[in-house]
N, CA and C of each residue as an Amber inpcrd file, in Angstrom:
protein
   246
 -20.3200000 -29.8210000 -20.9410000 -19.3490000 -30.0720000 -19.8860000
 -19.7300000 -31.2960000 -19.0570000 -18.7240000 -31.9690000 -18.5520000
 -18.9320000 -33.1870000 -17.7770000 -19.6950000 -32.9200000 -16.4810000
 -19.4300000 -31.7830000 -15.8480000 -20.0910000 -31.4970000 -14.5690000
 -21.5990000 -31.3630000 -14.7430000 -22.0200000 -30.7060000 -15.8150000
 -23.4580000 -30.5760000 -16.0650000 -24.0960000 -31.9340000 -16.3370000
 -23.3860000 -32.7790000 -17.0640000 -23.8810000 -34.1210000 -17.3680000
 -24.0560000 -34.9250000 -16.0790000 -23.0670000 -34.8780000 -15.2010000
 -23.1600000 -35.6040000 -13.9260000 -24.2990000 -35.0620000 -13.0620000
 -24.5150000 -33.7650000 -13.1170000 -25.5640000 -33.1490000 -12.3010000
 -26.9720000 -33.5230000 -12.7710000 -27.0960000 -34.1300000 -13.9400000
 -28.4170000 -34.5740000 -14.3910000 -28.8570000 -35.8460000 -13.6740000
 -27.9210000 -36.5290000 -13.0210000 -28.2470000 -37.7410000 -12.2520000
 -28.8720000 -37.3060000 -10.9310000 -30.0110000 -37.8750000 -10.6070000
 -30.7240000 -37.5210000  -9.3830000 -29.8180000 -37.7150000  -8.1670000
 -29.7460000 -36.6740000  -7.3360000 -28.9710000 -36.7390000  -6.1040000
 -27.5400000 -36.2420000  -6.2340000 -27.0900000 -35.9390000  -7.4470000
 -25.7280000 -35.4500000  -7.6380000 -25.7780000 -33.9530000  -7.9040000
 -25.0970000 -33.2160000  -7.0310000 -24.9780000 -31.7750000  -7.1950000
 -23.5790000 -31.4090000  -7.6540000 -23.3040000 -30.1190000  -7.7070000
 -22.0100000 -29.6480000  -8.2110000 -20.8280000 -30.1410000  -7.3770000
 -20.9850000 -30.1830000  -6.0620000 -19.8610000 -30.5870000  -5.2140000
 -19.5120000 -32.0460000  -5.4570000 -20.5100000 -32.9230000  -5.4460000
 -20.2690000 -34.3530000  -5.6540000 -19.7640000 -34.5920000  -7.0780000
 -20.3450000 -33.9080000  -8.0510000 -19.8890000 -34.0490000  -9.4340000
 -18.4330000 -33.6130000  -9.5650000 -18.0680000 -32.5160000  -8.9150000
 -16.6860000 -32.0420000  -8.9510000 -15.7430000 -33.0440000  -8.3040000
 -16.1630000 -33.6290000  -7.1880000 -15.3410000 -34.6510000  -6.5250000
 -15.1610000 -35.8730000  -7.4250000 -16.2330000 -36.2950000  -8.0790000
 -16.1530000 -37.4400000  -8.9840000 -15.1750000 -37.1460000 -10.1230000
 -15.2560000 -35.9540000 -10.6750000 -14.3530000 -35.5920000 -11.7620000
 -12.9010000 -35.5400000 -11.2810000 -12.6850000 -34.9400000 -10.1320000
 -11.3280000 -34.7930000  -9.6090000 -10.7190000 -36.1370000  -9.2180000
 -11.4230000 -36.8850000  -8.3910000 -10.8560000 -38.1070000  -7.8370000
 -11.0910000 -39.3510000  -8.6930000 -12.2100000 -39.3910000  -9.4080000
 -12.5330000 -40.5760000 -10.1940000 -12.0790000 -40.5180000 -11.6350000
 -12.1030000 -39.3200000 -12.2030000 -11.7810000 -39.1830000 -13.6200000
 -10.4920000 -38.4090000 -13.8730000  -9.7700000 -38.0860000 -12.7920000
  -8.4940000 -37.3780000 -12.8840000  -8.5930000 -36.0760000 -13.6780000
  -9.7000000 -35.3720000 -13.4750000  -9.8800000 -34.0490000 -14.0810000
  -9.3520000 -33.0410000 -13.0620000  -8.0690000 -32.7490000 -13.1520000
  -7.3980000 -31.9480000 -12.1370000  -7.7730000 -30.4750000 -12.1540000
  -8.6120000 -30.0870000 -13.1020000  -9.0950000 -28.7090000 -13.1080000
 -10.3910000 -28.5550000 -12.3120000 -10.9220000 -29.6640000 -11.7850000
 -12.1440000 -29.6090000 -10.9680000 -11.8150000 -28.9980000  -9.6080000
 -12.7320000 -28.1920000  -9.0950000 -12.5180000 -27.4720000  -7.8250000
 -13.7640000 -27.6360000  -6.9570000 -13.8770000 -28.7760000  -6.2380000
 -15.0570000 -28.9910000  -5.3910000 -15.1470000 -27.9400000  -4.2880000
 -16.3450000 -27.4140000  -4.0760000 -16.5510000 -26.4090000  -3.0320000
 -17.5820000 -26.9230000  -2.0380000 -17.1250000 -27.1260000  -0.8040000
 -18.0180000 -27.4990000   0.2940000 -17.8890000 -26.4190000   1.3670000
 -18.4170000 -26.6870000   2.5380000 -18.3940000 -25.6890000   3.6150000
 -16.9640000 -25.2930000   3.9890000 -16.0370000 -26.2410000   3.9320000
 -14.6510000 -25.9350000   4.2950000 -13.9830000 -25.0490000   3.2540000
 -14.2930000 -25.3050000   1.9820000 -13.7400000 -24.4570000   0.9300000
 -14.3430000 -23.0610000   0.9870000 -15.6090000 -22.9810000   1.3270000
 -16.2330000 -21.6620000   1.4790000 -15.5230000 -20.8730000   2.5640000
 -15.2000000 -21.5460000   3.6580000 -14.5190000 -20.8720000   4.7700000
 -13.1240000 -20.4010000   4.3830000 -12.3590000 -21.2850000   3.7410000
 -10.9860000 -20.9140000   3.3890000 -10.9730000 -19.8450000   2.3100000
 -11.9020000 -19.9010000   1.3800000 -11.9590000 -18.8680000   0.3400000
 -12.3750000 -17.5250000   0.9360000 -13.2060000 -17.5700000   1.9680000
 -13.5680000 -16.3410000   2.6770000 -12.3710000 -15.8160000   3.4680000
 -11.7560000 -16.6920000   4.2500000 -10.6530000 -16.2780000   5.1180000
  -9.4310000 -15.7950000   4.3460000  -9.0740000 -16.4930000   3.2720000
  -7.8420000 -16.1760000   2.5540000  -8.0280000 -15.1490000   1.4420000
  -9.1950000 -15.1570000   0.8070000  -9.3760000 -14.3170000  -0.3730000
 -10.5220000 -13.3210000  -0.2530000 -11.2530000 -13.3530000   0.8680000
 -12.3010000 -12.3710000   1.1080000 -13.6230000 -12.6180000   0.3990000
 -13.8270000 -13.8180000  -0.1190000 -15.0900000 -14.1240000  -0.7920000
 -16.2350000 -14.2160000   0.1960000 -17.3930000 -13.7550000  -0.2130000
 -18.6120000 -14.0350000   0.5270000 -18.8200000 -15.5540000   0.4350000
 -19.1850000 -16.1860000   1.5310000 -19.3010000 -17.6460000   1.5440000
 -20.4060000 -18.1770000   0.6280000 -21.2670000 -17.3120000   0.1420000
 -22.3200000 -17.7430000  -0.7850000 -21.9480000 -17.4980000  -2.2510000
 -20.7830000 -16.9370000  -2.4960000 -20.3580000 -16.6080000  -3.8580000
 -19.6180000 -17.7900000  -4.5000000 -20.3420000 -18.8740000  -4.7120000
 -19.7630000 -20.0840000  -5.2950000 -19.2330000 -19.8050000  -6.7080000
 -20.0280000 -19.1110000  -7.4990000 -19.6290000 -18.8140000  -8.8800000
 -18.3320000 -18.0010000  -8.8980000 -18.2190000 -17.0420000  -8.0030000
 -17.0010000 -16.2390000  -7.9210000 -15.7920000 -17.0760000  -7.5330000
 -15.9980000 -17.9900000  -6.5950000 -14.9140000 -18.8820000  -6.1750000
 -14.4700000 -19.7740000  -7.3270000 -15.4380000 -20.3140000  -8.0670000
 -15.1250000 -21.1710000  -9.2170000 -14.3270000 -20.4050000 -10.2630000
 -14.7810000 -19.2070000 -10.5730000 -14.1080000 -18.3810000 -11.5760000
 -12.6900000 -18.0460000 -11.1200000 -12.5590000 -17.6920000  -9.8490000
 -11.2340000 -17.3850000  -9.2940000 -10.3130000 -18.5890000  -9.4210000
 -10.8010000 -19.7670000  -9.0420000  -9.9820000 -20.9820000  -9.1020000
  -9.5500000 -21.2810000 -10.5350000 -10.4680000 -21.1210000 -11.4770000
 -10.1360000 -21.3580000 -12.8900000  -9.0150000 -20.4340000 -13.3440000
  -9.1200000 -19.1540000 -12.9910000  -8.1250000 -18.1750000 -13.4220000
  -6.8150000 -18.3180000 -12.6520000  -6.9120000 -18.4970000 -11.3420000
  -5.7360000 -18.5250000 -10.4870000  -4.9540000 -19.8330000 -10.5830000
  -5.6630000 -20.9430000 -10.6180000  -5.0100000 -22.2480000 -10.5420000
  -5.0790000 -23.0550000 -11.8300000  -5.9790000 -22.7010000 -12.7320000
  -6.0750000 -23.3610000 -14.0300000  -6.2340000 -24.8720000 -13.9400000
  -5.4100000 -25.5760000 -14.6940000  -5.5040000 -27.0340000 -14.7610000
  -5.1060000 -27.7260000 -13.4630000  -4.5340000 -26.9810000 -12.5290000
  -4.1180000 -27.5460000 -11.2380000  -5.0980000 -27.1820000 -10.1180000
  -6.3000000 -26.7400000 -10.4650000  -7.2850000 -26.3120000  -9.4650000
  -7.5760000 -27.3800000  -8.4250000  -7.6630000 -28.6270000  -8.8500000
  -7.9420000 -29.7210000  -7.9270000  -6.8470000 -29.8990000  -6.8880000
  -5.5980000 -29.7270000  -7.3160000  -4.4910000 -29.8160000  -6.3650000
  -4.5400000 -28.6510000  -5.3800000  -4.8110000 -27.4660000  -5.8970000
  -4.9300000 -26.2920000  -5.0330000  -6.0500000 -26.4890000  -4.0190000
  -7.1700000 -27.0530000  -4.4690000  -8.3020000 -27.2990000  -3.5800000
  -7.8910000 -28.2160000  -2.4320000  -7.1190000 -29.2410000  -2.7410000
  -6.6900000 -30.1730000  -1.7010000  -5.7700000 -29.5070000  -0.6820000
  -4.8630000 -28.6710000  -1.1520000  -3.9830000 -27.9450000  -0.2320000
  -4.7700000 -26.9540000   0.6190000  -5.7140000 -26.2410000   0.0090000
  -6.5390000 -25.2920000   0.7580000  -7.3940000 -26.0230000   1.7910000
  -7.9460000 -27.1530000   1.4080000  -8.7590000 -27.9590000   2.3260000
  -7.9120000 -28.4140000   3.5200000  -6.7220000 -28.9210000   3.2340000
  -5.8310000 -29.3600000   4.3060000  -5.5040000 -28.1890000   5.2310000
  -5.2150000 -27.0370000   4.6460000  -4.8890000 -25.8580000   5.4480000
  -6.0310000 -25.5130000   6.4140000  -7.2390000 -25.4120000   5.9020000
  -8.3580000 -24.9670000   6.7480000  -8.7060000 -26.0040000   7.7990000
  -8.5390000 -27.2840000   7.4890000  -8.8970000 -28.3430000   8.4340000
  -7.7940000 -28.6330000   9.4570000  -6.5460000 -28.5560000   9.0530000
  -5.4620000 -29.0350000   9.9080000  -4.5390000 -27.9560000  10.4610000
  -4.3560000 -26.8840000   9.7360000  -3.3280000 -25.9050000  10.1200000
  -3.9040000 -24.6740000  10.8020000  -5.0010000 -24.1490000  10.2410000
  -5.5160000 -22.8860000  10.7810000  -6.2260000 -23.0690000  12.1030000
């Protein structure tokens, strides 16, 4: 997978790799998770904020190839609306 390959570069973690895939490589199934996504996933879906793997799995199943778009809407919601 591309995310694992990017994470082999020193200083790049899953969040940055996911952002690179989403915004740089147009991989719209990427679902970057930062502190804001942890909050919105907790508030809206009841996830423990440390359950990154659960959030990723949920996004894959719920949003599929449009996960990146969903992430952007969720991010906007938690930052601007709530």
